[in-house]
């Protein structure tokens, strides 16, 4: 399975693997793909350290790092000031959930939401990334032209995730090297246009800028279909959750939620971060849809509200509320495998699907 | 562009074209595809007549017909009884819209919703279809085993549209000959699983029963990708709205809404029929999402509530409220073409995409 992008980026197969675990990122890269570390909830010094860890594991092979840079965040990371902005009704709603589901307080309040996204934090993250030797920087939300310019000046490949044509236009204008067309089927923060509908639209807009397909890419057939739609590769997250390398990063409850979920068991909810976020359906997502529930707050204020209870749900294993970000491909994954096996399976099946599709063409005659 | 399904069903290309217009159905069939007439809002005697019209236009080529058969409908078509079930708050909401947008009463009340779906109506539709010489019967919603059995005993191909695995299991149990995996990207009544994510899941469940992909199929690349995902063909609706043959069936306002829409301009709303229905976004869909709006009623009661105002919106050309059922492929269509040209373009581009995809395969080496 080869596309032009492989040679250009020095990889063997056009599979980009996103993960919040350095072990998974390294394993994807070492399996011939392009590992991408989701670093957006990491502090600058942690980013520096983790990039060094991945580099040590992969040698000269390329890997990337993903940040989200929303337009509007507070200037300073002043939690006390932000706490004042949380409406009383929202506090009462969270208190009600704690009572209803018997959720104790977390042992370390503020642990899960160690920082609230602010300009200050973002600037320090960006500086750490720019100074690191990571090969690629992906922007999961937002695409400030000055960040693209900075990263390019440091010799890094720049990538933007886009969920609609308007976002793609902005990212192309900012000069990114690669677009990820991420459809509604995706896990985590995502948009409203189905992957199948989105990918060829973005491909046609992008001209000579290559496009990766994201959102529901779970099998080699999906990769073959993505290339057929005009993408030059794929961006995968969900498949790498159900791996031996990722296991230490999941609670028992999170793992069970993921292993048992089908596509129809995922739901897009603003209850996680204030922005639409696909996750496994749980009492957490459902409670926020009940008639008396308040609307989630905006991001990042919502983080201030829910950080402690989300941390406590995991710490104290409150099963009905446990959930995890995952895409509509989740139904394909019902056991833990090593990352290398996931990669090999994807490539083998993708090659077969591509070879097979030729037979349908009228061009064979 | 050929799959096994072509020989089995006596068609030249594996493209099924759904339309509410007999002219479009005939044109799809005459272009080598399989036209399917959406007959669910037609009375039995109209169905008999329209099937005869299509037959006269296509000769011995095959064509189909689509009905929806929801589980729970009233026994009799007693409109007066149903009117009593509409809550006062819903009446007031509709009155409010009539005032706000200056919508006059329709010249013929009851015209658009000439009948409310009932067992009585459904039985007469089913009998008319069974006695007609239509080649295929597709069930858009619901899949009663006795209907499948009846249609098969009449020598007709039976098809079920499914939006999730549970529906597919039921349809396979009922013994259908063909499944349509219709994803979230689709126009009209649709589900929550993206087309890209849904298709290969249904293919794997269906075993030897062939599967068509539906929902966002707008270009030949989409067809090639659908075949790569394991489908044996595609089911297309939206592309045939923007055709010369369909033009007489649209108001000016509906046509403009369709011609100007992008994927992000469509929205799934229960405001049309009481069931989730993707349509172009308009004041109609948006008004039902405002904080004070009531929740749409269940189907078919919702039809009783909204039939007259929806008829009047079209009759009196109330632009902000005009809309039309369409999928996320709508952005590809910005001018009217003959059906034959739409078909030729799809086939030509599909063949090229299939031929091209082979080059990516590692199997070539």
XYZ file of C-alpha atoms in Angstrom:
730
model
C 0.000 0.000 0.000
C 1.844 3.021 -1.321
C 0.962 6.556 -2.247
C 3.113 9.538 -3.197
C 2.900 10.681 0.371
C 4.961 7.711 1.571
C 8.114 8.804 -0.200
C 7.542 12.459 0.619
C 7.245 11.820 4.345
C 9.617 8.882 4.636
C 7.084 6.287 5.747
C 6.322 2.793 4.461
C 2.524 2.882 4.596
C 0.223 5.931 4.495
C -1.280 5.316 7.940
C -1.132 8.087 10.532
C -1.877 6.815 14.030
C -3.092 9.283 16.644
C -2.716 8.447 20.328
C -2.440 10.002 23.760
C 0.196 7.373 24.638
C 3.862 7.737 23.712
C 4.132 3.909 23.504
C 1.451 3.749 20.812
C 2.934 6.645 18.847
C 6.346 4.979 18.832
C 4.864 1.619 17.851
C 2.924 3.093 14.913
C 6.048 4.817 13.634
C 8.165 1.712 14.138
C 5.576 -0.316 12.206
C 6.148 1.938 9.178
C 3.331 4.417 9.765
C 3.385 7.944 11.145
C 2.668 8.137 14.873
C 1.078 11.348 16.174
C 1.072 12.205 19.860
C -2.040 13.946 21.212
C -0.312 16.472 23.468
C -2.979 19.042 23.992
C -3.516 18.284 27.692
C 0.231 18.194 28.396
C 2.325 20.988 29.867
C 5.276 22.401 27.932
C 7.909 20.580 30.000
C 6.023 17.292 29.628
C 5.870 17.776 25.869
C 9.632 18.300 25.742
C 10.175 15.159 27.766
C 7.693 12.996 25.860
C 8.977 14.031 22.438
C 12.427 12.947 23.637
C 11.017 9.589 24.785
C 9.391 8.946 21.416
C 12.540 10.014 19.560
C 14.583 7.576 21.616
C 12.156 4.793 20.691
C 11.935 5.465 16.949
C 15.401 6.675 16.002
C 15.285 8.724 12.799
C 11.799 7.671 11.761
C 9.276 10.524 11.627
C 6.520 11.192 14.159
C 4.200 14.053 14.925
C 2.354 15.814 17.677
C -1.180 17.190 17.845
C -2.325 20.378 19.600
C -5.686 22.085 19.666
C -5.624 25.870 19.438
C -9.188 27.191 19.684
C -9.839 30.811 18.726
C -11.148 32.084 21.998
C -9.489 31.106 25.228
C -8.815 33.163 28.358
C -5.574 35.136 28.382
C -4.265 33.716 31.667
C -4.683 30.391 33.363
C -6.482 31.954 36.303
C -8.656 29.172 37.609
C -10.131 31.215 40.460
C -11.400 33.816 37.991
C -12.894 31.149 35.731
C -14.590 29.379 38.639
C -16.575 32.574 39.216
C -18.025 32.328 35.707
C -19.599 28.907 36.268
C -23.371 29.367 36.731
C -24.920 28.122 39.956
C -27.381 25.888 38.073
C -24.459 24.015 36.535
C -22.851 23.476 39.947
C -26.142 22.106 41.255
C -26.436 19.765 38.275
C -22.976 18.312 38.942
C -23.738 18.039 42.677
C -26.908 16.164 41.723
C -24.933 13.688 39.617
C -22.470 13.122 42.457
C -25.360 12.280 44.761
C -27.315 10.172 42.262
C -24.340 8.021 41.286
C -22.552 8.153 44.668
C -19.399 9.709 43.213
C -16.880 10.564 45.972
C -14.648 13.615 45.583
C -11.397 12.893 43.719
C -8.397 12.318 45.977
C -6.556 15.103 44.157
C -8.961 17.831 43.091
C -7.745 19.609 39.982
C -5.768 16.522 38.903
C -7.630 15.686 35.696
C -7.998 19.293 34.657
C -4.554 20.340 35.772
C -4.751 23.380 33.620
C -7.417 25.302 31.832
C -6.597 26.147 28.268
C -5.399 29.750 28.085
C -3.257 31.854 25.756
C -0.451 31.542 28.288
C -0.583 27.728 28.251
C -0.973 27.559 24.480
C 1.996 29.833 23.909
C 4.198 27.697 26.126
C 3.047 24.494 24.396
C 3.715 26.004 20.966
C 7.197 27.130 22.016
C 8.031 23.680 23.400
C 6.880 22.002 20.208
C 8.752 24.466 17.995
C 11.992 23.800 19.884
C 11.532 20.018 19.948
C 12.682 17.742 17.146
C 9.198 16.410 16.384
C 8.797 16.092 12.598
C 5.198 17.155 12.235
C 2.694 19.363 14.006
C -1.017 18.695 13.585
C -3.635 21.217 14.636
C -6.786 19.418 15.789
C -8.865 22.562 16.325
C -7.966 26.003 14.977
C -5.215 26.808 12.499
C -3.495 30.142 13.328
C -1.344 31.204 10.340
C 1.447 32.400 12.643
C 1.739 28.940 14.219
C 1.870 27.301 10.799
C 4.554 29.771 9.757
C 6.606 29.226 12.915
C 6.499 25.446 12.616
C 7.431 25.560 8.926
C 10.369 27.826 9.744
C 11.532 25.095 12.126
C 11.363 22.570 9.278
C 8.278 20.808 10.573
C 5.488 19.426 8.435
C 2.234 21.213 9.259
C -1.142 19.524 9.252
C -4.689 20.730 9.922
C -7.703 18.615 10.806
C -10.804 19.943 9.063
C -14.445 18.922 9.312
C -15.921 21.144 6.643
C -14.924 23.086 3.541
C -14.778 26.423 5.341
C -12.143 25.097 7.743
C -10.163 23.608 4.860
C -10.131 26.953 3.047
C -8.708 28.617 6.146
C -6.032 25.938 6.630
C -4.964 26.088 2.965
C -4.754 29.866 3.268
C -2.509 29.411 6.316
C -0.222 27.244 4.176
C -0.427 23.799 5.782
C 1.398 20.907 4.112
C -1.313 18.320 4.656
C -5.041 18.265 5.427
C -6.892 15.659 7.460
C -10.536 15.505 6.343
C -12.131 14.288 9.553
C -15.759 13.254 9.216
C -18.686 12.912 11.582
C -17.870 9.196 12.027
C -14.734 10.119 14.008
C -14.143 9.803 17.726
C -13.268 12.784 19.880
C -13.904 16.331 18.684
C -15.666 16.093 15.362
C -18.078 17.717 12.922
C -21.357 17.043 11.166
C -20.351 15.926 7.659
C -20.013 12.150 7.180
C -16.513 10.895 6.320
C -17.778 9.421 3.033
C -19.256 12.781 1.999
C -16.433 14.958 3.281
C -13.262 13.353 1.925
C -13.643 13.895 -1.845
C -14.872 17.469 -1.303
C -11.726 18.328 0.623
C -9.552 16.470 -1.904
C -10.983 18.595 -4.715
C -10.376 21.809 -2.783
C -6.866 20.892 -1.707
C -5.305 20.731 -5.158
C -1.701 19.634 -4.741
C -1.938 19.516 -0.927
C -2.414 15.862 0.057
C -5.406 14.825 2.140
C -5.774 12.099 4.761
C -9.179 10.566 5.514
C -10.216 10.344 9.160
C -13.343 9.160 10.929
C -14.346 5.505 10.919
C -11.173 4.126 9.305
C -11.139 0.730 10.999
C -10.212 -1.870 8.380
C -8.019 -2.206 5.319
C -11.153 -1.876 3.207
C -11.674 1.566 4.697
C -8.134 2.536 3.746
C -8.626 1.260 0.204
C -11.911 3.181 -0.014
C -10.264 6.348 1.310
C -7.577 6.157 -1.386
C -10.295 5.521 -3.969
C -12.040 8.693 -2.769
C -8.822 10.580 -3.539
C -7.135 10.652 -0.134
C -3.414 9.861 -0.059
C -3.582 8.203 3.324
C -5.596 7.772 6.493
C -5.571 9.092 10.047
C -6.656 6.560 12.657
C -7.320 6.942 16.361
C -9.932 4.469 17.600
C -8.151 1.327 16.342
C -5.154 2.099 18.539
C -7.207 2.376 21.746
C -7.738 -1.371 21.838
C -4.032 -2.203 21.941
C -1.711 -3.706 24.512
C 0.376 -0.538 24.382
C -2.603 1.656 25.263
C -4.036 -0.604 27.982
C -2.162 1.079 30.890
C -3.826 4.375 29.966
C -7.383 3.076 30.401
C -9.333 2.283 33.543
C -11.151 -1.069 33.674
C -14.435 0.744 33.150
C -13.152 2.662 30.145
C -11.750 -0.501 28.584
C -15.030 -2.365 29.070
C -16.981 0.538 27.577
C -14.732 0.440 24.505
C -14.599 -3.339 24.088
C -18.382 -3.671 24.248
C -19.365 -0.709 22.066
C -20.830 -0.853 18.573
C -21.140 2.159 16.233
C -24.632 2.874 17.559
C -23.226 2.977 21.104
C -21.253 6.144 20.403
C -22.767 9.591 20.634
C -21.659 13.161 19.994
C -21.957 15.218 23.163
C -20.724 18.600 24.353
C -20.617 17.251 27.913
C -16.949 16.259 27.700
C -15.256 19.550 26.851
C -17.915 22.041 25.762
C -17.261 21.182 22.104
C -18.946 18.325 20.179
C -17.034 15.179 21.145
C -17.916 11.601 20.066
C -17.662 9.117 22.913
C -19.173 5.859 24.077
C -22.721 6.425 25.314
C -22.983 6.347 29.113
C -24.986 7.845 31.933
C -22.591 10.802 31.582
C -23.685 11.675 28.030
C -27.306 10.734 28.667
C -27.767 12.811 31.824
C -26.848 15.956 29.868
C -29.672 15.267 27.367
C -32.471 15.049 29.955
C -35.073 17.841 29.896
C -33.860 19.456 33.138
C -30.145 19.303 32.340
C -28.365 22.593 31.607
C -26.656 23.074 28.254
C -22.911 22.373 28.506
C -20.786 25.490 28.956
C -18.414 26.775 26.305
C -14.876 25.441 26.028
C -12.673 25.797 28.093
C -15.053 26.894 30.875
C -16.778 23.519 30.719
C -13.459 21.920 31.747
C -13.534 23.911 34.982
C -16.995 22.577 35.725
C -16.512 18.882 34.907
C -12.817 18.245 35.499
C -13.092 16.980 39.070
C -16.142 14.785 38.588
C -14.674 13.229 35.435
C -11.487 12.485 37.360
C -13.433 10.995 40.262
C -15.569 8.803 37.973
C -12.402 7.084 36.772
C -10.596 7.034 40.123
C -13.547 5.457 41.931
C -14.650 3.271 39.010
C -18.208 4.595 38.787
C -19.247 2.292 35.954
C -22.492 3.818 34.624
C -20.711 7.140 34.101
C -17.504 5.739 32.586
C -17.020 6.405 28.896
C -14.242 7.138 26.415
C -13.784 9.100 23.192
C -14.211 6.712 20.252
C -15.388 6.753 16.650
C -17.994 4.742 14.771
C -15.345 2.178 13.859
C -15.323 0.974 17.471
C -17.474 -2.079 16.666
C -14.543 -3.665 14.822
C -12.412 -3.840 17.975
C -13.323 -6.317 20.671
C -9.959 -7.475 21.962
C -6.509 -6.087 22.769
C -3.754 -6.615 20.204
C -0.238 -5.222 19.831
C -0.051 -2.073 17.677
C 2.139 -3.933 15.178
C -0.592 -6.509 14.634
C -3.206 -3.794 14.107
C -0.935 -2.166 11.533
C -0.144 -5.408 9.705
C -3.813 -6.352 9.502
C -4.747 -2.949 8.086
C -2.046 -3.093 5.423
C -2.713 -6.679 4.392
C -6.452 -6.166 4.056
C -6.026 -2.809 2.352
C -3.736 -4.251 -0.302
C -6.219 -7.030 -1.031
C -9.151 -4.624 -1.237
C -7.271 -2.369 -3.653
C -6.221 -5.279 -5.850
C -9.780 -6.614 -5.853
C -11.485 -3.335 -6.732
C -9.814 -3.271 -10.130
C -11.984 -6.162 -11.332
C -15.136 -4.023 -11.111
C -13.831 -1.439 -13.518
C -15.214 -1.247 -17.028
C -11.665 -0.200 -17.953
C -10.545 -3.840 -17.747
C -12.512 -4.708 -20.898
C -18.443 -0.799 -13.957
C -19.728 -4.296 -13.332
C -20.496 -6.430 -10.306
C -22.192 -9.835 -9.980
C -25.382 -8.028 -9.188
C -25.597 -6.635 -12.746
C -26.097 -10.014 -14.362
C -28.355 -11.222 -11.577
C -30.730 -8.278 -11.912
C -30.404 -7.665 -15.628
C -28.879 -4.205 -15.436
C -25.802 -2.699 -17.087
C -24.415 -0.720 -14.163
C -24.954 -1.305 -10.426
C -26.653 2.050 -9.814
C -30.098 2.110 -8.211
C -31.801 5.472 -8.614
C -34.546 6.427 -6.173
C -37.059 9.105 -7.143
C -40.573 10.330 -6.466
C -40.953 11.040 -10.199
C -41.910 8.349 -12.721
C -39.905 10.206 -15.405
C -36.694 9.917 -13.376
C -37.290 6.260 -12.541
C -37.818 5.437 -16.213
C -34.749 7.425 -17.250
C -32.494 5.683 -14.710
C -33.676 2.280 -15.908
C -33.310 3.269 -19.550
C -29.753 4.446 -18.843
C -28.855 0.931 -17.689
C -29.446 1.368 -13.968
C -32.323 0.275 -11.764
C -34.963 2.955 -11.224
C -36.935 2.829 -7.983
C -40.169 4.757 -7.558
C -40.822 6.255 -4.111
C -44.526 5.442 -3.854
C -45.178 5.718 -0.194
C -47.367 8.811 -0.403
C -49.370 7.430 -3.325
C -52.772 5.740 -3.155
C -53.207 2.178 -4.401
C -54.900 3.186 -7.657
C -52.175 5.749 -8.352
C -49.512 3.116 -7.792
C -51.196 0.803 -10.290
C -51.349 3.606 -12.820
C -47.792 4.847 -12.274
C -46.243 1.387 -12.446
C -47.979 0.997 -15.807
C -46.563 4.363 -16.964
C -43.028 3.357 -16.046
C -43.446 -0.055 -17.663
C -44.596 1.597 -20.883
C -41.472 3.775 -20.820
C -38.886 1.084 -20.062
C -40.198 -2.011 -21.862
C -38.766 -5.167 -20.328
C -36.037 -3.459 -18.330
C -36.390 -3.862 -14.566
C -37.545 -1.182 -12.145
C -38.639 -1.095 -8.530
C -40.875 0.671 -6.084
C -40.281 1.819 -2.512
C -42.796 1.764 0.350
C -42.352 2.592 4.019
C -44.158 0.286 6.450
C -43.575 1.539 10.003
C -44.480 -0.784 12.861
C -47.085 1.319 14.568
C -49.702 3.142 12.538
C -53.397 3.676 13.269
C -55.749 0.933 12.082
C -58.034 3.184 10.064
C -57.435 6.385 8.135
C -59.741 8.356 10.424
C -58.410 11.878 10.221
C -61.017 13.355 12.551
C -59.964 10.943 15.318
C -56.284 11.730 14.783
C -56.895 15.464 14.796
C -58.171 15.073 18.355
C -54.795 13.659 19.425
C -52.809 16.745 18.372
C -51.874 18.739 21.511
C -53.063 22.311 21.759
C -49.474 23.594 22.236
C -48.520 22.134 18.863
C -51.490 23.825 17.165
C -50.452 27.126 18.716
C -46.873 26.656 17.523
C -48.028 26.125 13.934
C -50.414 29.106 14.191
C -47.469 31.159 15.404
C -45.384 30.162 12.383
C -48.252 31.061 10.041
C -48.387 34.507 11.601
C -44.625 35.062 11.809
C -43.993 34.112 8.168
C -47.346 35.314 6.787
C -48.316 31.894 5.455
C -51.856 31.925 4.014
C -54.028 28.813 4.332
C -53.561 26.354 1.461
C -56.199 26.609 -1.269
C -57.035 22.935 -0.776
C -56.614 21.941 2.867
C -55.678 18.291 3.223
C -54.116 18.281 -0.246
C -50.509 17.581 0.715
C -51.409 15.101 3.404
C -54.179 13.494 1.422
C -54.020 10.484 3.633
C -52.572 9.603 6.983
C -50.617 6.389 7.016
C -52.825 3.633 8.458
C -52.989 -0.142 8.293
C -55.889 0.245 5.867
C -53.849 2.413 3.489
C -50.734 0.267 3.818
C -52.672 -2.928 3.072
C -54.150 -1.409 -0.075
C -50.715 -0.142 -1.207
C -49.162 -3.565 -0.624
C -51.938 -5.299 -2.548
C -51.563 -2.895 -5.485
C -47.784 -3.445 -5.581
C -48.140 -7.224 -5.318
C -50.530 -7.288 -8.278
C -48.449 -4.890 -10.380
C -45.637 -6.019 -12.647
C -42.977 -4.001 -10.841
C -39.786 -6.091 -10.602
C -38.593 -5.083 -7.162
C -40.065 -3.885 -3.890
C -37.904 -1.887 -1.503
C -38.935 -1.250 2.088
C -37.631 2.111 3.248
C -38.781 1.775 6.861
C -39.901 -1.491 8.464
C -39.540 -4.965 6.995
C -42.570 -7.158 7.844
C -41.736 -10.811 7.002
C -45.234 -11.392 5.583
C -44.761 -8.581 3.057
C -41.377 -9.979 2.007
C -42.945 -13.429 1.616
C -45.893 -12.102 -0.404
C -43.665 -10.132 -2.780
C -41.309 -13.076 -3.271
C -44.293 -15.330 -4.059
C -45.146 -12.838 -6.810
C -41.639 -13.193 -8.226
C -40.458 -9.782 -7.068
C -36.994 -8.962 -5.766
C -37.230 -7.762 -2.162
C -34.991 -5.093 -0.704
C -34.686 -3.524 2.748
C -33.051 -0.221 3.621
C -31.163 -0.509 6.900
C -29.367 2.095 8.986
C -27.877 -0.150 11.650
C -26.942 -3.768 12.281
C -30.085 -4.529 14.269
C -32.274 -3.566 11.310
C -30.125 -5.635 8.966
C -30.486 -8.703 11.182
C -34.274 -8.359 11.057
C -34.331 -7.903 7.281
C -32.067 -10.904 6.698
C -34.320 -12.949 8.972
C -37.294 -11.837 6.873
C -35.487 -13.204 3.819
C -34.852 -10.131 1.673
C -32.838 -10.529 -1.546
C -30.831 -7.341 -1.183
C -29.889 -4.891 1.574
C -29.328 -1.162 1.214
C -26.929 0.060 3.911
C -28.084 3.658 4.204
C -25.855 5.865 6.295
C -26.271 9.117 8.201
C -25.024 11.049 5.153
C -28.266 10.227 3.296
C -31.172 12.518 2.505
C -34.683 11.813 3.719
C -35.333 9.370 6.546
C -31.986 8.252 7.838
C -30.002 6.977 10.824
C -26.988 7.880 12.933
C -24.167 5.706 11.568
C -22.015 7.330 8.867
C -22.117 5.681 5.431
C -18.360 5.017 5.556
C -18.702 3.226 8.904
C -21.939 1.392 8.143
C -21.372 -0.223 4.739
C -18.642 -2.790 5.520
C -20.398 -3.816 8.773
C -23.581 -4.640 6.863
C -21.586 -6.359 4.096
C -19.963 -8.645 6.675
C -23.333 -9.497 8.243
C -25.096 -10.081 4.948
C -23.015 -13.052 3.780
C -24.232 -13.988 0.306
C -26.959 -11.329 0.271
C -25.649 -8.407 -1.780
C -25.479 -4.934 -0.265
C -25.909 -1.510 -1.863
C -24.324 1.581 -0.301
C -26.547 4.617 0.206
C -26.011 8.029 1.737
C -23.728 10.575 0.119
C -23.067 8.693 -3.136
C -22.634 11.659 -5.437
C -19.690 10.930 -7.745
C -18.091 8.004 -9.505
C -15.390 8.029 -6.846
C -18.077 7.352 -4.265
C -19.283 4.373 -6.286
C -15.749 3.035 -6.601
C -15.240 3.495 -2.851
C -18.533 1.753 -2.077
C -17.480 -1.273 -4.141
C -14.092 -1.214 -2.412
C -15.925 -1.306 0.940
C -17.618 -4.507 -0.231
C -20.921 -3.210 -1.592
C -22.065 -4.616 -4.923
C -23.717 -1.399 -5.995
C -25.081 1.939 -4.883
C -28.462 3.501 -4.164
C -28.688 7.190 -5.101
C -31.422 9.737 -4.478
C -30.035 13.250 -4.160
C -28.190 13.269 -7.518
C -31.465 12.747 -9.366
C -33.191 15.729 -7.754
C -31.133 18.162 -9.776
C -32.288 16.796 -13.149
C -34.400 18.125 -15.970
C -36.783 15.206 -15.492
C -37.352 16.072 -11.834
C -37.688 19.829 -12.328
C -41.512 19.837 -12.748
C -41.827 18.235 -9.311
C -40.060 21.068 -7.483
C -41.231 24.556 -6.635
C -38.893 27.441 -7.446
C -38.085 27.777 -3.757
C -37.305 24.089 -3.370
C -35.060 24.111 -6.437
C -33.165 27.159 -5.196
C -32.720 25.556 -1.767
C -31.245 22.469 -3.416
C -29.059 24.247 -5.964
C -27.482 26.468 -3.322
C -26.954 23.894 -0.576
C -23.631 22.444 0.603
C -23.301 19.393 2.885
C -23.261 21.649 5.941
C -26.559 23.197 4.799
C -28.457 19.958 5.404
C -29.789 18.963 8.787
C -31.579 15.979 10.297
C -34.912 17.053 11.761
C -38.040 15.291 12.968
C -40.085 18.316 11.881
C -40.891 16.860 8.470
C -42.629 13.605 9.352
C -42.018 12.858 13.011
C -39.065 10.620 12.087
C -35.454 11.826 11.589
C -35.346 13.237 8.059
C -32.343 14.968 6.440
C -33.324 18.085 4.529
C -31.923 21.431 3.490
C -31.730 23.742 6.506
C -34.448 26.420 6.511
C -36.547 28.439 8.911
C -38.756 25.319 9.022
C -36.078 23.088 10.561
C -34.607 25.893 12.667
C -37.895 27.025 14.254
C -38.382 23.522 15.686
C -35.012 23.730 17.468
C -35.728 26.967 19.354
C -36.052 26.699 23.147
C -39.827 27.274 23.173
C -40.652 24.935 20.283
C -42.500 21.724 21.117
C -40.896 18.382 20.233
C -42.230 17.030 16.928
C -45.032 14.481 17.331
C -44.650 10.816 16.464
C -45.175 9.590 12.927
C -47.819 9.600 11.426
C -49.513 12.015 13.840
C -46.973 14.689 12.939
C -48.281 14.546 9.342
C -51.718 15.590 10.578
C -50.182 18.587 12.300
C -47.887 19.874 9.557
C -49.508 18.721 6.308
C -51.448 21.885 5.583
C -48.731 24.372 6.473
C -46.123 22.435 4.461
C -48.512 22.447 1.490
C -49.149 26.172 1.897
C -45.433 27.009 2.157
C -44.909 25.549 -1.317
C -48.155 26.845 -2.829
C -47.530 30.408 -1.698
C -43.740 30.306 -2.188
C -42.810 31.246 1.392
C -39.041 31.235 0.785
C -37.525 31.171 4.268
C -39.549 28.052 5.122
C -38.976 26.205 1.839
C -36.726 23.164 2.021
C -36.338 19.712 0.499
C -35.100 16.286 1.552
C -31.460 15.925 0.439
C -28.282 14.139 1.501
C -24.776 15.381 2.233
C -23.848 14.847 -1.419
C -25.974 17.879 -2.348
C -22.932 20.155 -2.687
C -21.903 18.353 -5.873
C -25.065 19.428 -7.715
C -25.461 23.031 -8.739
C -27.220 22.799 -12.089
C -29.925 20.776 -13.812
C -28.835 17.978 -16.140
C -30.676 15.166 -17.903
C -30.730 11.895 -15.925
C -28.785 10.177 -18.713
C -25.933 12.664 -18.297
C -25.865 12.149 -14.516
C -25.669 8.390 -15.081
C -22.950 8.609 -17.728
C -20.822 10.875 -15.563
C -21.107 8.535 -12.581
C -20.118 5.484 -14.618
C -17.223 7.174 -16.394
C -15.732 8.585 -13.231
C -16.341 5.353 -11.305
C -14.502 3.273 -13.885
C -11.528 5.607 -13.791
C -11.406 5.630 -9.997
C -11.492 1.833 -9.852
C -8.770 1.498 -12.454
C -6.641 4.072 -10.660
C -6.978 2.562 -7.185
C -5.120 -0.571 -8.264
C -1.852 1.358 -8.465
C -1.835 1.915 -4.699
C -1.883 -1.771 -3.903
C 1.259 -3.435 -2.621
C 0.005 -6.494 -4.530
C 1.182 -4.962 -7.799
C 4.781 -5.562 -6.833
